[in-house]
PDB file of C-alpha atoms and ligand atoms in Angstrom:
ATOM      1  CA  UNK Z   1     -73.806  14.720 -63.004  1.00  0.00           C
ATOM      2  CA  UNK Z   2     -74.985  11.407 -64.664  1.00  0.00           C
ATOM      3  CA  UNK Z   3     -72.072   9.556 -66.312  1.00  0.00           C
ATOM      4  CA  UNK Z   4     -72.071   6.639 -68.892  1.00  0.00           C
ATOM      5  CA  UNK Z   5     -70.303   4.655 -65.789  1.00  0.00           C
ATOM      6  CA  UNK Z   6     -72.599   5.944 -63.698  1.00  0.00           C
ATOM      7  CA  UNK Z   7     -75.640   5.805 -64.976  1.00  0.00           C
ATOM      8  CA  UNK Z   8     -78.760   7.615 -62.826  1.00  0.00           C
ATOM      9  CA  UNK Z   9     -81.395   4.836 -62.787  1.00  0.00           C
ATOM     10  CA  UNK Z  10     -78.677   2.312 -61.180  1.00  0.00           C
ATOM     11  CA  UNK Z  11     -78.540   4.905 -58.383  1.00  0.00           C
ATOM     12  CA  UNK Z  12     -79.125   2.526 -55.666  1.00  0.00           C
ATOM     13  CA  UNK Z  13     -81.030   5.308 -53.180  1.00  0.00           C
ATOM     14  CA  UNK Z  14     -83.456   6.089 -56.398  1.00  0.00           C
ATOM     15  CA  UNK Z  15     -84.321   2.302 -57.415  1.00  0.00           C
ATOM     16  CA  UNK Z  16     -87.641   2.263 -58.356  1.00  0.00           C
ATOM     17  CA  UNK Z  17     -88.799   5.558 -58.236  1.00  0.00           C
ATOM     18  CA  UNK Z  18     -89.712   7.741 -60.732  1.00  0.00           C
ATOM     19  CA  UNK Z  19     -87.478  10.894 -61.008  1.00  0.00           C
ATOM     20  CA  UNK Z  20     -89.278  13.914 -61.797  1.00  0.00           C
ATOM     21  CA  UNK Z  21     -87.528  15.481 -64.941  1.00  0.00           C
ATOM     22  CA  UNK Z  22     -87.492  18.995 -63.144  1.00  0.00           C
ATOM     23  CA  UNK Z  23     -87.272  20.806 -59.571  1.00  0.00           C
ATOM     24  CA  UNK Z  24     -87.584  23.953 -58.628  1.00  0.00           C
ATOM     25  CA  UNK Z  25     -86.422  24.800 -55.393  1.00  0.00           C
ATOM     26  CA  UNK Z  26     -86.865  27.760 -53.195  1.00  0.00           C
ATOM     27  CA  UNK Z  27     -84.251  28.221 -51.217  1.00  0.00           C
ATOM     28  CA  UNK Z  28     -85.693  29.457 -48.181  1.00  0.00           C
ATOM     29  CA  UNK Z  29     -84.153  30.050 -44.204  1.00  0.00           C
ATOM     30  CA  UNK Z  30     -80.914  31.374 -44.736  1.00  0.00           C
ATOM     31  CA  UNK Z  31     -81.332  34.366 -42.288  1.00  0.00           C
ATOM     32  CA  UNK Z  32     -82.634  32.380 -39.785  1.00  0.00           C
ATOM     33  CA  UNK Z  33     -80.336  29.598 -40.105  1.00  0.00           C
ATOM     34  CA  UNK Z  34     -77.291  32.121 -39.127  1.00  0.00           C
ATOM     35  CA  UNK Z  35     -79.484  34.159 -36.244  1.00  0.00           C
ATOM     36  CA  UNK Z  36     -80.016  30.407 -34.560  1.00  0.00           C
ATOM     37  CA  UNK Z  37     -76.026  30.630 -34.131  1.00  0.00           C
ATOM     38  CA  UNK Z  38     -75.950  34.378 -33.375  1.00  0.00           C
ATOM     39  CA  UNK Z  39     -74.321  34.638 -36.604  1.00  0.00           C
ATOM     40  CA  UNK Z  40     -74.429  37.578 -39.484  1.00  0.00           C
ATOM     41  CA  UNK Z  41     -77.475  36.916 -42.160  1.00  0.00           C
ATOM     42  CA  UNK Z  42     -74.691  36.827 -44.601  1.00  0.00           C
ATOM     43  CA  UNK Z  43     -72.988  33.803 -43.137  1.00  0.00           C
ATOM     44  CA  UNK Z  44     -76.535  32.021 -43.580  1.00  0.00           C
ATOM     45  CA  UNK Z  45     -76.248  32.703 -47.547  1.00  0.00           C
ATOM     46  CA  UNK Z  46     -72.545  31.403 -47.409  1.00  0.00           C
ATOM     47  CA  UNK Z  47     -73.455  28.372 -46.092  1.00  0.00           C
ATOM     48  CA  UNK Z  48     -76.711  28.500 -48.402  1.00  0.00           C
ATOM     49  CA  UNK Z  49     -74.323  28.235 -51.652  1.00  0.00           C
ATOM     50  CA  UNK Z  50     -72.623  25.115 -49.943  1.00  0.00           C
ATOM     51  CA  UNK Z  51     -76.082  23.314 -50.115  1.00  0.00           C
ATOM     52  CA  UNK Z  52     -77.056  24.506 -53.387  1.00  0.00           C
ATOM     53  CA  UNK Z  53     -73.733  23.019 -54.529  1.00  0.00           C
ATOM     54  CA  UNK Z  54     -74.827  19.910 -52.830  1.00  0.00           C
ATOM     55  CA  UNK Z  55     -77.635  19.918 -54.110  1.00  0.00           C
ATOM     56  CA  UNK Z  56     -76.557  20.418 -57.786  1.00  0.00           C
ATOM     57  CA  UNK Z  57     -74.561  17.539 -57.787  1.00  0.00           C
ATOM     58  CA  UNK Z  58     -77.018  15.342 -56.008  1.00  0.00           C
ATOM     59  CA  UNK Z  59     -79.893  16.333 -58.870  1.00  0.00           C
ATOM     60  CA  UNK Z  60     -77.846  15.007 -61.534  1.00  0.00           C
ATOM     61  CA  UNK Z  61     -76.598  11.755 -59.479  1.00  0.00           C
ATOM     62  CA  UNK Z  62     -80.227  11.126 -59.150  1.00  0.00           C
ATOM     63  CA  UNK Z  63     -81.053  11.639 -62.618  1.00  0.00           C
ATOM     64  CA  UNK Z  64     -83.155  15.228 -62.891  1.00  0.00           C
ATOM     65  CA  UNK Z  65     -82.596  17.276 -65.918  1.00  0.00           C
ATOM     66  CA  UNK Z  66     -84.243  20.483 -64.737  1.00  0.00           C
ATOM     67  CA  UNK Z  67     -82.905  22.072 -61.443  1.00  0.00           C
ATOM     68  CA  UNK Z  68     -84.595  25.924 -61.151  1.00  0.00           C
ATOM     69  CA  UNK Z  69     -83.518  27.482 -58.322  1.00  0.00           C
ATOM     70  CA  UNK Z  70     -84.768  30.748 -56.416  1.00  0.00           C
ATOM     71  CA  UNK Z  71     -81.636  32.969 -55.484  1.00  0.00           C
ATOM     72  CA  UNK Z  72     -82.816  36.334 -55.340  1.00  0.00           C
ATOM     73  CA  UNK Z  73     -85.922  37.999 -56.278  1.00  0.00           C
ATOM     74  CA  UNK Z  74     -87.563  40.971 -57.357  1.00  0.00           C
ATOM     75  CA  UNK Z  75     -88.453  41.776 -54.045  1.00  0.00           C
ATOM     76  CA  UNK Z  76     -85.691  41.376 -51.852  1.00  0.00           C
ATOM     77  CA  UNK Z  77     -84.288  44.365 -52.887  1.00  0.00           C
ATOM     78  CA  UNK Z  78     -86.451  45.678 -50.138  1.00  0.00           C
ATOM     79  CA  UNK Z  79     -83.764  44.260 -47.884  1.00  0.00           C
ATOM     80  CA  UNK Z  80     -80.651  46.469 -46.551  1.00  0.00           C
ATOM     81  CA  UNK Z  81     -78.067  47.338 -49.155  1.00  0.00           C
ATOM     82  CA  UNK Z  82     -75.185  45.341 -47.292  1.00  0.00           C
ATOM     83  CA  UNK Z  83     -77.341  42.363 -47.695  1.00  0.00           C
ATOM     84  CA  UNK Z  84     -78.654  42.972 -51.147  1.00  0.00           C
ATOM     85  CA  UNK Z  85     -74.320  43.221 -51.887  1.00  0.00           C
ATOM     86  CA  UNK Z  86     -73.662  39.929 -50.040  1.00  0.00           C
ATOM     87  CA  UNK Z  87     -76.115  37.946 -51.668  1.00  0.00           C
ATOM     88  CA  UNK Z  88     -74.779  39.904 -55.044  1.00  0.00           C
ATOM     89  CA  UNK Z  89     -70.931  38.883 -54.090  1.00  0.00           C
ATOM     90  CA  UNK Z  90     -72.235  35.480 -53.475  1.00  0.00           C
ATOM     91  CA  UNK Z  91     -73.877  35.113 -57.349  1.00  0.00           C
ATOM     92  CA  UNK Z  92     -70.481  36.168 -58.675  1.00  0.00           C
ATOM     93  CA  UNK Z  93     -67.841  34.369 -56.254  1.00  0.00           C
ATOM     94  CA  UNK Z  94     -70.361  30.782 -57.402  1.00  0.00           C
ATOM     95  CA  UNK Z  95     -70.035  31.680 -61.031  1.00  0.00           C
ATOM     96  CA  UNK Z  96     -66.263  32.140 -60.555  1.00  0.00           C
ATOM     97  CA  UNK Z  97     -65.294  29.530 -58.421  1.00  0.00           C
ATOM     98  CA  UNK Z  98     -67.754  26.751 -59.723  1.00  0.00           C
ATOM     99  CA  UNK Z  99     -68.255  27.926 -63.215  1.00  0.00           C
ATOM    100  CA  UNK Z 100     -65.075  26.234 -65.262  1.00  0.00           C
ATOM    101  CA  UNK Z 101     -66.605  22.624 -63.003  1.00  0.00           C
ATOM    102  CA  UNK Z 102     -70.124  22.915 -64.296  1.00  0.00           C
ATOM    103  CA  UNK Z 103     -68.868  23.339 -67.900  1.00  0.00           C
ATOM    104  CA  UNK Z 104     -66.312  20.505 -67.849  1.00  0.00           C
ATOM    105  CA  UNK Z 105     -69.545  18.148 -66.017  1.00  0.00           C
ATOM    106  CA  UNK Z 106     -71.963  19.039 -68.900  1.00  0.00           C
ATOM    107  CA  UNK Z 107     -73.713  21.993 -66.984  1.00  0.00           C
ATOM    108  CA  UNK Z 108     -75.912  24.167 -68.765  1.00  0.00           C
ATOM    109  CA  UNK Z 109     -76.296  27.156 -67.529  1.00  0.00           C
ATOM    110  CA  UNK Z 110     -79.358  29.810 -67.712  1.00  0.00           C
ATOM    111  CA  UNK Z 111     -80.443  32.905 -65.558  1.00  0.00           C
ATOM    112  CA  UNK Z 112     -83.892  33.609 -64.894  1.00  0.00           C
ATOM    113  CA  UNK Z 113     -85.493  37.227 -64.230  1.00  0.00           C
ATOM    114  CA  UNK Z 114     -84.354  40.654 -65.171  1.00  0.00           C
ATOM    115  CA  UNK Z 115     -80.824  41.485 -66.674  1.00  0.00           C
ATOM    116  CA  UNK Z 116     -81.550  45.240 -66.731  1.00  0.00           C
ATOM    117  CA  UNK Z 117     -80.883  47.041 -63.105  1.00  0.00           C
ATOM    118  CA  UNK Z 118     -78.181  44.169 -61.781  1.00  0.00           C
ATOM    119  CA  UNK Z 119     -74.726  46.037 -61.583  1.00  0.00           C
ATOM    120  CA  UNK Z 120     -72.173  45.715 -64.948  1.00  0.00           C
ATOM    121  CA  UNK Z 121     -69.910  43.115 -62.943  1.00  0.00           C
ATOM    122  CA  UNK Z 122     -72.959  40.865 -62.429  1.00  0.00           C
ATOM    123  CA  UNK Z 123     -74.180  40.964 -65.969  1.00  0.00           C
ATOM    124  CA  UNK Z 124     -71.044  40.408 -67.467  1.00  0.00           C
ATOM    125  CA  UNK Z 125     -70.628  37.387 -65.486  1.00  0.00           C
ATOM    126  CA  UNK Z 126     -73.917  36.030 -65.778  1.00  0.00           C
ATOM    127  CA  UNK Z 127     -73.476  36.062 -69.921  1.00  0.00           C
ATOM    128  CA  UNK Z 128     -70.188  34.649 -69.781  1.00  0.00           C
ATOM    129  CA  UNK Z 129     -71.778  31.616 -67.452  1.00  0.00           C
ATOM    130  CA  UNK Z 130     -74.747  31.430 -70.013  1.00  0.00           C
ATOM    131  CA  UNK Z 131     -72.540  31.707 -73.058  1.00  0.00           C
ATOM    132  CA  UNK Z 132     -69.727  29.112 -71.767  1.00  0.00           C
ATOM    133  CA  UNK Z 133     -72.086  26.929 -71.112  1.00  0.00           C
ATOM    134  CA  UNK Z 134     -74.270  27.172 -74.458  1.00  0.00           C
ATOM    135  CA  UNK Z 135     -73.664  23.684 -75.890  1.00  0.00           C
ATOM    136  CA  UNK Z 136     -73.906  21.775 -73.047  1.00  0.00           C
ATOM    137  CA  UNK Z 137     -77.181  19.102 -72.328  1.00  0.00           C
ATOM    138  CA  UNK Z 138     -76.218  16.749 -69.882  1.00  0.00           C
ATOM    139  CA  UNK Z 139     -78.210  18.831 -66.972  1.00  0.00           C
ATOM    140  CA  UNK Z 140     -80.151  22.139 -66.971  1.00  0.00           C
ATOM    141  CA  UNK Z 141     -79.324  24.769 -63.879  1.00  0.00           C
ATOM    142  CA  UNK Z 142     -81.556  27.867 -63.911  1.00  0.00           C
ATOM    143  CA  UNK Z 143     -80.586  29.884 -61.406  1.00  0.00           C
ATOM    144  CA  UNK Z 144     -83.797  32.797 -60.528  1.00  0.00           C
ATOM    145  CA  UNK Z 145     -81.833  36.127 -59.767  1.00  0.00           C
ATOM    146  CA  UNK Z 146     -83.712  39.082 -59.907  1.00  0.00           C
ATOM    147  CA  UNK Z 147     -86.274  37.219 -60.664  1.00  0.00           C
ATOM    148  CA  UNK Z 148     -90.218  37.751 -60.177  1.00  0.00           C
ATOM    149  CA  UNK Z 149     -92.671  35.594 -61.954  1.00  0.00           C
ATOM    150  CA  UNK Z 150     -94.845  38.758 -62.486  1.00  0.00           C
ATOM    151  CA  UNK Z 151     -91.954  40.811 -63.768  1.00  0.00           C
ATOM    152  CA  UNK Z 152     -91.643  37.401 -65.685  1.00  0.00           C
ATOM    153  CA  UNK Z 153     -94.426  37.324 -67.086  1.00  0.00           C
ATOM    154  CA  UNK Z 154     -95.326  41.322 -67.764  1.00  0.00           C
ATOM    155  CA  UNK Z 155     -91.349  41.289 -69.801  1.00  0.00           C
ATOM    156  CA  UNK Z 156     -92.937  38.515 -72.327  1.00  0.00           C
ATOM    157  CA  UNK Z 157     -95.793  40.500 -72.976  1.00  0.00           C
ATOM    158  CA  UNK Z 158     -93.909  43.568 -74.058  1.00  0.00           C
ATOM    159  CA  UNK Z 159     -91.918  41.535 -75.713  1.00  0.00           C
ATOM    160  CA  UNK Z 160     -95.077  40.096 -77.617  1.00  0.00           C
ATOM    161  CA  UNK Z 161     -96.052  43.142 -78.346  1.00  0.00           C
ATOM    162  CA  UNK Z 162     -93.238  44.851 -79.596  1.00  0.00           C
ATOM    163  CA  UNK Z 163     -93.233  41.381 -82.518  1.00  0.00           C
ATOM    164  CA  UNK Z 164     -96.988  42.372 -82.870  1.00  0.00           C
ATOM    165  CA  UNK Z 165     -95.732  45.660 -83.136  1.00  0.00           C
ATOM    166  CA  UNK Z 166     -93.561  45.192 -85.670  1.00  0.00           C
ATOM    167  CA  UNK Z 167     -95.649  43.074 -87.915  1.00  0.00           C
ATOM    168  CA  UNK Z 168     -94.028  39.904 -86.967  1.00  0.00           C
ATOM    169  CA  UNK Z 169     -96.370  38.139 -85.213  1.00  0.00           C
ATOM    170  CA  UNK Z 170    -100.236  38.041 -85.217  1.00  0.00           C
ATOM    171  CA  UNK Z 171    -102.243  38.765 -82.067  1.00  0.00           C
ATOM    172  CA  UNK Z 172    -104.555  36.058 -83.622  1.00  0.00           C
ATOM    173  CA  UNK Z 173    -101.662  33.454 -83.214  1.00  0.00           C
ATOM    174  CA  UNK Z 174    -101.137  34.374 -79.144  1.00  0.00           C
ATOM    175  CA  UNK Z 175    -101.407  30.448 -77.820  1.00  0.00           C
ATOM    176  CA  UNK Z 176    -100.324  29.456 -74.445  1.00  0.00           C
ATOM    177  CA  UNK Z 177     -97.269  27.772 -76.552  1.00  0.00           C
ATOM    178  CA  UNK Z 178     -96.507  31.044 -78.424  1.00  0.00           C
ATOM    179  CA  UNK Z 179     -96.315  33.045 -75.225  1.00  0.00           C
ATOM    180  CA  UNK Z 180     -94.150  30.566 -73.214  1.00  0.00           C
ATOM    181  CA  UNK Z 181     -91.449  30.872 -75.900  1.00  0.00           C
ATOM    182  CA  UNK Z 182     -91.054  34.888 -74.437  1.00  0.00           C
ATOM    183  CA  UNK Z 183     -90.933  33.487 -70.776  1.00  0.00           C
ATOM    184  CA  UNK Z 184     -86.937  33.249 -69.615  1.00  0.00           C
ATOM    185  CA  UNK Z 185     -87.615  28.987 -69.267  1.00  0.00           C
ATOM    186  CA  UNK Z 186     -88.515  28.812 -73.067  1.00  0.00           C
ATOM    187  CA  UNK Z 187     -88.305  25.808 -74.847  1.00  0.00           C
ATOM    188  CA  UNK Z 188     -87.931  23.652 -71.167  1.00  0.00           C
ATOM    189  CA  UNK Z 189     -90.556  21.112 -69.534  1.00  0.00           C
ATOM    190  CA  UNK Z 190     -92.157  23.321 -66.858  1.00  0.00           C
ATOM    191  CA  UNK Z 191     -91.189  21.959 -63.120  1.00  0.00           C
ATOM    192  CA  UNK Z 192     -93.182  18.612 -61.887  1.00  0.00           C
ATOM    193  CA  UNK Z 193     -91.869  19.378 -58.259  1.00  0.00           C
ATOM    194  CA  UNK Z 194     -91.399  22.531 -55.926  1.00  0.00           C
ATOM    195  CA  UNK Z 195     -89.616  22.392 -52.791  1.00  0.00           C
ATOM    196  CA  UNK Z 196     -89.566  25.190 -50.514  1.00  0.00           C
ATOM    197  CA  UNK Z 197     -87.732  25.111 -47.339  1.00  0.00           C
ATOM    198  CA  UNK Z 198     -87.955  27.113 -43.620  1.00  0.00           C
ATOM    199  CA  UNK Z 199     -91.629  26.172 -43.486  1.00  0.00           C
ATOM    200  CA  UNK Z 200     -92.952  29.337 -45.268  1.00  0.00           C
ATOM    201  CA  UNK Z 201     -96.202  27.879 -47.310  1.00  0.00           C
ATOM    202  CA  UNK Z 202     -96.255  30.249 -50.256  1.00  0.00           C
ATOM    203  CA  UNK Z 203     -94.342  30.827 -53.645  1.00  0.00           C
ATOM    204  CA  UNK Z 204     -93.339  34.209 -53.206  1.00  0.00           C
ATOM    205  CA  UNK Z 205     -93.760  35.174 -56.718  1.00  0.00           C
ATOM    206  CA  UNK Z 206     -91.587  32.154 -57.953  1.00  0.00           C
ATOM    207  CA  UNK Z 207     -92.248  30.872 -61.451  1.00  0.00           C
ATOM    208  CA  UNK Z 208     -95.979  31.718 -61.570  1.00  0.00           C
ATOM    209  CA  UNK Z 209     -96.407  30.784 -65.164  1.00  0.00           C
ATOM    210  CA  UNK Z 210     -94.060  27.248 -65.446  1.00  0.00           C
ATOM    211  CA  UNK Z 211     -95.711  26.140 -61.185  1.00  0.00           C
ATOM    212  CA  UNK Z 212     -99.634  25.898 -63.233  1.00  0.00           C
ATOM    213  CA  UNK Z 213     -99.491  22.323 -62.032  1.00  0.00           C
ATOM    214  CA  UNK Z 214     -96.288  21.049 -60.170  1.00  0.00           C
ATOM    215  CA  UNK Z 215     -96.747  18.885 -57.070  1.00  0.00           C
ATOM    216  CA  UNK Z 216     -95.744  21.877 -53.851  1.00  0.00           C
ATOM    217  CA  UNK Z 217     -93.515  20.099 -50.793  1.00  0.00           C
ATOM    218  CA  UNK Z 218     -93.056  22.413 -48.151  1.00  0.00           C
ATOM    219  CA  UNK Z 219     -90.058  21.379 -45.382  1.00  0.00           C
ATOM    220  CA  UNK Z 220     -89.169  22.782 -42.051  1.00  0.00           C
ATOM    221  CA  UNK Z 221     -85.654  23.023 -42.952  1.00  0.00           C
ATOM    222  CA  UNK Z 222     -83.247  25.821 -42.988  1.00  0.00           C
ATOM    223  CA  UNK Z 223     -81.718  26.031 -46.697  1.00  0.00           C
ATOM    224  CA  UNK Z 224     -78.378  25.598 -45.088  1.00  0.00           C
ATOM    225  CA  UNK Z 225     -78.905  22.043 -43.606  1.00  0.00           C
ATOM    226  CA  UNK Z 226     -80.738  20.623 -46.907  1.00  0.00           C
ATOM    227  CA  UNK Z 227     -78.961  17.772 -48.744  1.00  0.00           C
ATOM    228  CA  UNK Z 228     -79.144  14.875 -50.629  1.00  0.00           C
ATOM    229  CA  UNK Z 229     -81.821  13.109 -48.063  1.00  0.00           C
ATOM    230  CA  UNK Z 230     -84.105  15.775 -48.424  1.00  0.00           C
ATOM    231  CA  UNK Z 231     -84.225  15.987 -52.032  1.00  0.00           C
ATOM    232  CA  UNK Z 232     -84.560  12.096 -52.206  1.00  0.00           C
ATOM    233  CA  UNK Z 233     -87.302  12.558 -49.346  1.00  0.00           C
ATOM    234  CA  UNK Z 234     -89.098  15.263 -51.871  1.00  0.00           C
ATOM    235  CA  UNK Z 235     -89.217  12.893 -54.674  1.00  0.00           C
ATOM    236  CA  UNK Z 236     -90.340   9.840 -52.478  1.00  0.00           C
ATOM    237  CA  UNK Z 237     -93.531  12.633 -51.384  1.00  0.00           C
ATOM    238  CA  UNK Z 238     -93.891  13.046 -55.109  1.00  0.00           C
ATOM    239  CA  UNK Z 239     -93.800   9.267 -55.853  1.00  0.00           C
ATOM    240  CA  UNK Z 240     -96.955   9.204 -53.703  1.00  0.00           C
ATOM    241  CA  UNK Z 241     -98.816  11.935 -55.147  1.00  0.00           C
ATOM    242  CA  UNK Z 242    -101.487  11.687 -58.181  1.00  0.00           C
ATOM    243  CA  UNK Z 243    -100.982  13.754 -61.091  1.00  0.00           C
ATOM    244  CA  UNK Z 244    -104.339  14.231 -62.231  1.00  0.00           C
ATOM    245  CA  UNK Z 245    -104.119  17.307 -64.640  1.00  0.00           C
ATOM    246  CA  UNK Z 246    -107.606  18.075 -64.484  1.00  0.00           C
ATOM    247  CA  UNK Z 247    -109.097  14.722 -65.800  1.00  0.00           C
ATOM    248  CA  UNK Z 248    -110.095  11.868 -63.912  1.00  0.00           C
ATOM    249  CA  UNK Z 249    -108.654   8.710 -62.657  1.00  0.00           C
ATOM    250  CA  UNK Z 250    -107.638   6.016 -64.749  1.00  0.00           C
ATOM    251  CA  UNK Z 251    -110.109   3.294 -63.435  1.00  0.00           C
ATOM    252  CA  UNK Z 252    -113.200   5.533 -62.594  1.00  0.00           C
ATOM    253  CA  UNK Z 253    -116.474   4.740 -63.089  1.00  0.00           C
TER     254      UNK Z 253
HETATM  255  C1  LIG G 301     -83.238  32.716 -48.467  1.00  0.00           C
HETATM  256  O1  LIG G 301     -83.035  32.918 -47.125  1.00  0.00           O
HETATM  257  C2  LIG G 301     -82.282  33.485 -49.325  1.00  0.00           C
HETATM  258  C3  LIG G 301     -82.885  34.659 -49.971  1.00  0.00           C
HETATM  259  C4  LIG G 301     -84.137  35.021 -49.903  1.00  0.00           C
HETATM  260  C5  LIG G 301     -82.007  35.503 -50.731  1.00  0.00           C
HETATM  261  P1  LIG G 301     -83.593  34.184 -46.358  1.00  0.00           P
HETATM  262  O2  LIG G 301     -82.564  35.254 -46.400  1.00  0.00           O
HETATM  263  O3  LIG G 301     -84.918  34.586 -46.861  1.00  0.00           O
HETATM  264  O4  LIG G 301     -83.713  33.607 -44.895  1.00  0.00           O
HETATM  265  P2  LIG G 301     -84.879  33.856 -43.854  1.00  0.00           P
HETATM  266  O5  LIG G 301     -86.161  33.539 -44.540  1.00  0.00           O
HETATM  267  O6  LIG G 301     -84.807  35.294 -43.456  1.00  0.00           O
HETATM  268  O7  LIG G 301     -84.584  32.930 -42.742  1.00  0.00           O
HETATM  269  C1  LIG G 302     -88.067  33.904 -51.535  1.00  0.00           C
HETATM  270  O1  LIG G 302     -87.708  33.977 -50.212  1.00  0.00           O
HETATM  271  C2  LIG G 302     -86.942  34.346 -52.413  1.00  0.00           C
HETATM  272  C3  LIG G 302     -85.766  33.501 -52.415  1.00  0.00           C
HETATM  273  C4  LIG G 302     -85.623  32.379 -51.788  1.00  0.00           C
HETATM  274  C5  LIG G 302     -84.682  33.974 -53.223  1.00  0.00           C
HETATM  275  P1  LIG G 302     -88.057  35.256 -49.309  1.00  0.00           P
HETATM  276  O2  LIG G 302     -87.536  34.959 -47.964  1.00  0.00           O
HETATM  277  O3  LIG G 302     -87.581  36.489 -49.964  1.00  0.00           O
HETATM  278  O4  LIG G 302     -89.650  35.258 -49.355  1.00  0.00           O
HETATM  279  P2  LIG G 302     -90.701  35.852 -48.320  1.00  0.00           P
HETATM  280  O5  LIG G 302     -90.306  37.274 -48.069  1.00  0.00           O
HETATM  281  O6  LIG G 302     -90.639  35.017 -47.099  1.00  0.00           O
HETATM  282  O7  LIG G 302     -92.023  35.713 -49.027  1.00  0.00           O
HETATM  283 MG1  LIG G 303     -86.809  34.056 -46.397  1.00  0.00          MG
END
């Protein structure tokens, strides 16, 4: 995490480049990762939480804010039950082990994606990593689980319309602004960068709303083998890109 002694921008691998203030990351190639070693799909998503954790710490050595992460989503459940359960026991054994670290380093904490239908262990854990982690504001880890950008999105309209509902709000008043503070990433910057690794070329339903206009790198990496290089590769790709936002470029005719 950045420290006064410490300070990001002296990071010597991120001189001169601009850091985006938040990444979103799908962490993609777990499965296949293990299969190249004729290993169990669940000894993929072990060593997947070993980069994430790598990965966390090298986001706020570099100086991002924002680190959204895709863990499990609203679609996997299609996958076999002992699977589903691994990558469950994998959620609770990170908040557990690494939880009492990420407070102490300034770690705010936030889940993304549907509370109801994850089992009572999970929940309870997943409040207690939200709620311990409340005051912090030195770095900002979403972590997507059971998450689905259109389950996202369609929660935040019943929500709306359960304050319309009850007289609270006015449907004349719906703005872009007013309907992002329903979304689970209220009140943060929406993500300048996604990475997704294994060389899939899609977003899988991943943050459809906040992704309107971040800069997509795709890697052939397996989620397991990503570190610090690769992230500081992904931000030298962004570094090169043009962030137009619809108008035109400064010096145009
Ligand atoms: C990403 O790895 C982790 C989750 C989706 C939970 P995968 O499990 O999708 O790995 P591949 O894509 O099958 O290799
Ligand atoms: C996306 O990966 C979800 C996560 C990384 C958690 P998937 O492996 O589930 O996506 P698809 O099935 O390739 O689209
Ligand atoms: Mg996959």
């Amino acid at each position: 995490m950045p420290t006064d002694d410490a300070p990001a921008t002296s990071d010597r691998h991120a001189d001169a480049l601009s850091v985006p203030a938040h990444i979103a990351i799908i962490m993609d190639g777990n499965g296949r990762w293990a299969n190249a070693r004729g290993m169990p799909r669940a000894a993929g998503h072990e060593r997947g939480v070993e980069a994430l954790r790598r990965t966390v710490e090298a986001a706020g050595n570099l100086g991002i804010r924002y680190l959204t992460v895709y863990s499990f989503s609203t679609e996997n459940w299609r996958r076999p039950a002992a699977e589903v359960n691994a990558l469950f026991g994998l959620l609770k054994t990170f908040i557990k082990k690494d939880l009492a670290r990420l407070r102490e380093e300034g770690v705010k904490i936030r889940i993304l994606g549907r509370r109801e239908g994850l089992p009572d262990d999970i929940a309870v854990l997943v409040d207690k990593a939200e709620r311990d982690t409340a005051e912090n504001n030195e770095f900002f880890l979403n972590i997507a689980f059971n998450y689905g950008g259109r389950e996202e999105i369609a929660r935040a309209a019943r929500k709306l319309g359960m304050a319309v509902a009850r007289g609270d709000l006015d449907p004349a008043d719906v703005s872009e602004d007013v309907f992002e503070s329903y979304l689970d990433t209220s009140g943060m910057p929406d993500p300048d960068l996604l990475i997704r690794t294994s060389g899939e070329y899609r977003l899988s339903n991943f943050l459809l709303w906040q992704a309107a206009y971040c800069e997509l790198v795709f890697f052939d990496v397996l989620w397991p083998d990503f570190d610090r290089s690769w992230l500081e590769k992904a931000i030298r790709i962004y570094n090169e890109r043009e962030r137009r936002f619809g108008a035109v470029t400064t010096g145009d005719a």
